[in-house]
PDB file of C-alpha atoms in Angstrom:
ATOM      1  CA  MET X  26      45.424 -62.986  -4.047  1.00 44.00           C
ATOM      2  CA  LYS X  27      47.109 -62.991  -7.330  1.00 50.00           C
ATOM      3  CA  ARG X  28      44.727 -64.747  -9.411  1.00 54.00           C
ATOM      4  CA  LYS X  29      42.221 -62.115  -8.407  1.00 61.00           C
ATOM      5  CA  LYS X  30      44.713 -59.410  -9.402  1.00 60.00           C
ATOM      6  CA  LYS X  31      45.519 -61.066 -12.505  1.00 65.00           C
ATOM      7  CA  GLU X  32      41.638 -61.382 -13.395  1.00 66.00           C
ATOM      8  CA  LEU X  33      40.681 -58.081 -12.447  1.00 67.00           C
ATOM      9  CA  LEU X  34      43.610 -56.650 -14.690  1.00 65.00           C
ATOM     10  CA  LEU X  35      42.511 -58.679 -17.356  1.00 67.00           C
ATOM     11  CA  PHE X  36      38.962 -57.677 -16.957  1.00 67.00           C
ATOM     12  CA  VAL X  37      39.758 -53.657 -16.904  1.00 69.00           C
ATOM     13  CA  CYS X  38      41.990 -54.105 -20.238  1.00 67.00           C
ATOM     14  CA  THR X  39      39.044 -56.056 -21.798  1.00 66.00           C
ATOM     15  CA  VAL X  40      36.663 -53.195 -20.939  1.00 64.00           C
ATOM     16  CA  TYR X  41      39.410 -50.597 -22.138  1.00 65.00           C
ATOM     17  CA  THR X  42      39.641 -52.529 -25.358  1.00 67.00           C
ATOM     18  CA  VAL X  43      36.011 -52.812 -26.183  1.00 63.00           C
ATOM     19  CA  LEU X  44      35.166 -49.217 -25.122  1.00 62.00           C
ATOM     20  CA  LEU X  45      38.150 -47.967 -27.464  1.00 63.00           C
ATOM     21  CA  LYS X  46      36.133 -49.906 -30.294  1.00 66.00           C
ATOM     22  CA  ASN X  47      32.794 -48.697 -29.829  1.00 68.00           C
ATOM     23  CA  GLU X  48      32.617 -45.164 -31.138  1.00 68.00           C
ATOM     24  CA  SER X  49      29.655 -44.175 -29.219  1.00 67.00           C
ATOM     25  CA  ARG X  50      31.204 -45.361 -25.626  1.00 63.00           C
ATOM     26  CA  LYS X  51      34.653 -43.437 -26.938  1.00 63.00           C
ATOM     27  CA  GLN X  52      32.599 -40.306 -27.810  1.00 66.00           C
ATOM     28  CA  GLU X  53      30.699 -40.623 -24.116  1.00 67.00           C
ATOM     29  CA  LEU X  54      33.947 -41.076 -22.569  1.00 66.00           C
ATOM     30  CA  GLY X  55      35.474 -37.896 -24.365  1.00 70.00           C
ATOM     31  CA  LEU X  56      38.839 -39.080 -24.231  1.00 67.00           C
ATOM     32  CA  THR X  57      41.695 -37.117 -26.813  1.00 75.00           C
ATOM     33  CA  GLU X  58      43.803 -39.645 -28.769  1.00 75.00           C
ATOM     34  CA  ALA X  59      46.791 -38.422 -26.178  1.00 79.00           C
ATOM     35  CA  GLU X  60      44.562 -39.486 -23.271  1.00 75.00           C
ATOM     36  CA  GLU X  61      43.583 -42.951 -24.909  1.00 73.00           C
ATOM     37  CA  LYS X  62      47.614 -43.227 -25.536  1.00 75.00           C
ATOM     38  CA  ARG X  63      48.232 -42.816 -21.897  1.00 77.00           C
ATOM     39  CA  LEU X  64      45.695 -44.833 -20.659  1.00 71.00           C
ATOM     40  CA  ALA X  65      47.036 -47.718 -22.593  1.00 71.00           C
ATOM     41  CA  GLU X  66      50.798 -46.986 -21.271  1.00 75.00           C
ATOM     42  CA  LEU X  67      48.998 -46.731 -17.729  1.00 73.00           C
ATOM     43  CA  LEU X  68      47.441 -50.224 -18.448  1.00 68.00           C
ATOM     44  CA  ALA X  69      50.546 -51.855 -19.233  1.00 68.00           C
ATOM     45  CA  GLN X  70      52.387 -50.780 -16.112  1.00 72.00           C
ATOM     46  CA  PRO X  71      52.358 -53.701 -13.302  1.00 69.00           C
ATOM     47  CA  GLU X  72      51.932 -50.832 -10.461  1.00 72.00           C
ATOM     48  CA  THR X  73      48.435 -50.502 -12.259  1.00 68.00           C
ATOM     49  CA  ALA X  74      47.513 -53.875 -11.063  1.00 62.00           C
ATOM     50  CA  ARG X  75      48.233 -52.756  -7.593  1.00 67.00           C
ATOM     51  CA  GLY X  76      46.176 -49.748  -7.835  1.00 69.00           C
ATOM     52  CA  ILE X  77      43.250 -51.749  -9.434  1.00 66.00           C
ATOM     53  CA  MET X  78      43.160 -53.971  -6.881  1.00 65.00           C
ATOM     54  CA  VAL X  79      43.154 -51.169  -3.855  1.00 67.00           C
ATOM     55  CA  LEU X  80      40.090 -49.673  -5.930  1.00 64.00           C
ATOM     56  CA  TYR X  81      38.572 -53.047  -6.284  1.00 62.00           C
ATOM     57  CA  GLN X  82      39.016 -53.877  -2.488  1.00 62.00           C
ATOM     58  CA  ALA X  83      37.937 -50.277  -1.402  1.00 61.00           C
ATOM     59  CA  MET X  84      34.696 -50.705  -3.408  1.00 60.00           C
ATOM     60  CA  SER X  85      33.915 -54.231  -2.292  1.00 58.00           C
ATOM     61  CA  ALA X  86      34.374 -52.888   1.346  1.00 55.00           C
ATOM     62  CA  ALA X  87      31.922 -50.176   0.353  1.00 56.00           C
ATOM     63  CA  LEU X  88      29.180 -52.511  -0.858  1.00 54.00           C
ATOM     64  CA  SER X  89      28.070 -53.065   2.758  1.00 55.00           C
ATOM     65  CA  PRO X  90      25.707 -56.355   3.248  1.00 57.00           C
ATOM     66  CA  ALA X  91      22.761 -53.863   3.850  1.00 55.00           C
ATOM     67  CA  LYS X  92      23.034 -52.315   0.031  1.00 57.00           C
ATOM     68  CA  ARG X  93      23.289 -55.745  -1.249  1.00 59.00           C
ATOM     69  CA  SER X  94      20.178 -56.605   0.377  1.00 84.00           C
ATOM     70  CA  LEU X  95      18.648 -53.461  -1.038  1.00 85.00           C
ATOM     71  CA  GLN X  96      19.915 -54.533  -4.361  1.00 86.00           C
ATOM     72  CA  GLN X  97      18.644 -57.809  -4.140  1.00 87.00           C
ATOM     73  CA  THR X  98      15.211 -56.822  -2.873  1.00 89.00           C
ATOM     74  CA  ALA X  99      14.998 -53.923  -5.442  1.00 90.00           C
ATOM     75  CA  GLU X 100      15.307 -57.217  -8.248  1.00 90.00           C
ATOM     76  CA  ASN X 101      11.739 -58.038  -7.078  1.00 90.00           C
ATOM     77  CA  TYR X 102      10.207 -54.691  -7.770  1.00 93.00           C
ATOM     78  CA  PRO X 103       9.561 -53.974 -11.539  1.00 93.00           C
ATOM     79  CA  LEU X 104       9.796 -50.593 -12.458  1.00 93.00           C
ATOM     80  CA  GLU X 105       6.254 -49.646 -12.687  1.00 94.00           C
ATOM     81  CA  TYR X 106       6.231 -50.292  -8.684  1.00 94.00           C
ATOM     82  CA  LEU X 107       7.652 -46.538  -8.645  1.00 94.00           C
ATOM     83  CA  GLY X 108       4.862 -45.096  -9.769  1.00 94.00           C
ATOM     84  CA  LEU X 109       6.679 -42.900 -12.483  1.00 94.00           C
ATOM     85  CA  SER X 110       4.508 -40.704 -14.775  1.00 94.00           C
ATOM     86  CA  ALA X 111       4.113 -41.426 -18.365  1.00 93.00           C
ATOM     87  CA  ARG X 112       7.467 -39.737 -19.907  1.00 93.00           C
ATOM     88  CA  PRO X 113       9.948 -40.809 -17.565  1.00 93.00           C
ATOM     89  CA  TYR X 114       8.647 -44.236 -17.430  1.00 93.00           C
ATOM     90  CA  ALA X 115       8.643 -44.259 -20.952  1.00 92.00           C
ATOM     91  CA  CYS X 116      12.025 -43.232 -21.554  1.00 91.00           C
ATOM     92  CA  LEU X 117      13.539 -45.722 -18.895  1.00 91.00           C
ATOM     93  CA  ALA X 118      11.727 -48.733 -20.514  1.00 89.00           C
ATOM     94  CA  LYS X 119      12.648 -47.787 -23.985  1.00 89.00           C
ATOM     95  CA  SER X 120      16.293 -47.261 -23.187  1.00 85.00           C
ATOM     96  CA  LEU X 121      18.948 -49.744 -24.097  1.00 79.00           C
ATOM     97  CA  LEU X 122      21.983 -47.065 -23.188  1.00 76.00           C
ATOM     98  CA  TYR X 123      22.892 -49.151 -20.219  1.00 68.00           C
ATOM     99  CA  GLY X 124      21.082 -52.363 -20.829  1.00 74.00           C
ATOM    100  CA  GLU X 125      17.360 -52.922 -20.179  1.00 81.00           C
ATOM    101  CA  ILE X 126      15.618 -51.201 -17.297  1.00 89.00           C
ATOM    102  CA  ARG X 127      13.011 -53.520 -16.102  1.00 90.00           C
ATOM    103  CA  THR X 128      13.081 -53.520 -12.316  1.00 91.00           C
ATOM    104  CA  VAL X 129      13.908 -51.072  -9.412  1.00 93.00           C
ATOM    105  CA  ALA X 130      17.549 -52.665  -8.644  1.00 91.00           C
ATOM    106  CA  ASP X 131      18.415 -51.816 -12.550  1.00 91.00           C
ATOM    107  CA  LEU X 132      17.444 -48.055 -11.795  1.00 92.00           C
ATOM    108  CA  LEU X 133      19.307 -47.803  -8.685  1.00 91.00           C
ATOM    109  CA  ARG X 134      22.451 -49.241 -10.262  1.00 89.00           C
ATOM    110  CA  LEU X 135      22.678 -46.194 -12.600  1.00 89.00           C
ATOM    111  CA  SER X 136      23.986 -43.129 -11.160  1.00 88.00           C
ATOM    112  CA  GLU X 137      22.033 -39.478 -12.036  1.00 89.00           C
ATOM    113  CA  ALA X 138      24.545 -38.619 -14.773  1.00 88.00           C
ATOM    114  CA  GLN X 139      24.031 -41.883 -16.336  1.00 89.00           C
ATOM    115  CA  ILE X 140      20.206 -41.146 -16.097  1.00 90.00           C
ATOM    116  CA  SER X 141      20.337 -37.912 -17.627  1.00 90.00           C
ATOM    117  CA  ARG X 142      22.126 -39.142 -20.695  1.00 88.00           C
ATOM    118  CA  ILE X 143      18.866 -41.303 -21.553  1.00 88.00           C
ATOM    119  CA  ARG X 144      17.228 -40.171 -24.283  1.00 88.00           C
ATOM    120  CA  GLY X 145      14.303 -37.670 -23.231  1.00 90.00           C
ATOM    121  CA  ILE X 146      15.602 -37.086 -19.752  1.00 91.00           C
ATOM    122  CA  GLY X 147      18.259 -34.223 -19.381  1.00 85.00           C
ATOM    123  CA  PRO X 148      20.168 -33.052 -16.617  1.00 87.00           C
ATOM    124  CA  ASN X 149      18.176 -30.596 -15.390  1.00 87.00           C
ATOM    125  CA  SER X 150      14.265 -31.890 -16.411  1.00 90.00           C
ATOM    126  CA  LYS X 151      11.409 -32.438 -14.663  1.00 92.00           C
ATOM    127  CA  SER X 152      11.654 -36.038 -15.460  1.00 91.00           C
ATOM    128  CA  LEU X 153      15.113 -36.541 -13.814  1.00 93.00           C
ATOM    129  CA  GLU X 154      13.853 -34.806 -10.783  1.00 94.00           C
ATOM    130  CA  GLU X 155      11.026 -37.218 -10.545  1.00 95.00           C
ATOM    131  CA  ILE X 156      13.253 -40.286 -11.083  1.00 94.00           C
ATOM    132  CA  LYS X 157      15.653 -39.069  -8.433  1.00 93.00           C
ATOM    133  CA  ARG X 158      12.436 -38.324  -5.826  1.00 95.00           C
ATOM    134  CA  LYS X 159      10.820 -42.150  -6.766  1.00 95.00           C
ATOM    135  CA  ARG X 160      14.337 -43.588  -6.383  1.00 93.00           C
ATOM    136  CA  LEU X 161      15.164 -42.101  -2.964  1.00 93.00           C
ATOM    137  CA  LYS X 162      11.533 -42.519  -1.494  1.00 94.00           C
ATOM    138  CA  PHE X 163      11.915 -46.685  -2.494  1.00 92.00           C
ATOM    139  CA  VAL X 164      15.248 -46.324  -0.578  1.00 91.00           C
ATOM    140  CA  GLN X 165      13.920 -44.564   2.387  1.00 92.00           C
ATOM    141  CA  ASP X 166      10.990 -46.869   2.610  1.00 91.00           C
ATOM    142  CA  TYR X 167      13.358 -50.134   2.459  1.00 90.00           C
ATOM    143  CA  HIS X 168      15.296 -48.621   5.168  1.00 87.00           C
ATOM    144  CA  ALA X 169      11.977 -47.908   6.992  1.00 87.00           C
ATOM    145  CA  GLY X 170      11.145 -51.971   7.143  1.00 84.00           C
ATOM    146  CA  LEU X 171       7.919 -50.721   4.518  1.00 87.00           C
ATOM    147  CA  ILE X 172       9.417 -52.820   1.263  1.00 83.00           C
ATOM    148  CA  ARG X 173      10.494 -56.281   2.044  1.00 78.00           C
TER     149      ARG X 173
END
């Protein structure tokens, strides 16, 4: 258990450091200098490791076997499977903001907010609505046993 805590804290600190060195990510987070300083102070406190571990355990418990299975299944389906129109498909396929989006699983990992930040897809766009609709249909079809 202690090793997991230490590894998790090291991971969070590493991610924090990488985010602060990447100006575009820094702007995306919208942190002020005071907030960045406070975050650094919080990460240095021992209670933070306990809090991170609690959060990690909660997230691990929330990831049910069914969801893991959905993610594993979605890895086998290319993005084309969703039948998106040309514009949303092209925006997703060309985007490298969150890494390559090549499979349905890649798309399922993204939140609606993350998708709306992809160039060419806005928060209130028809493209975003289509992507949400097709994603939901895939998940529903999976749970109905139509996708294996």
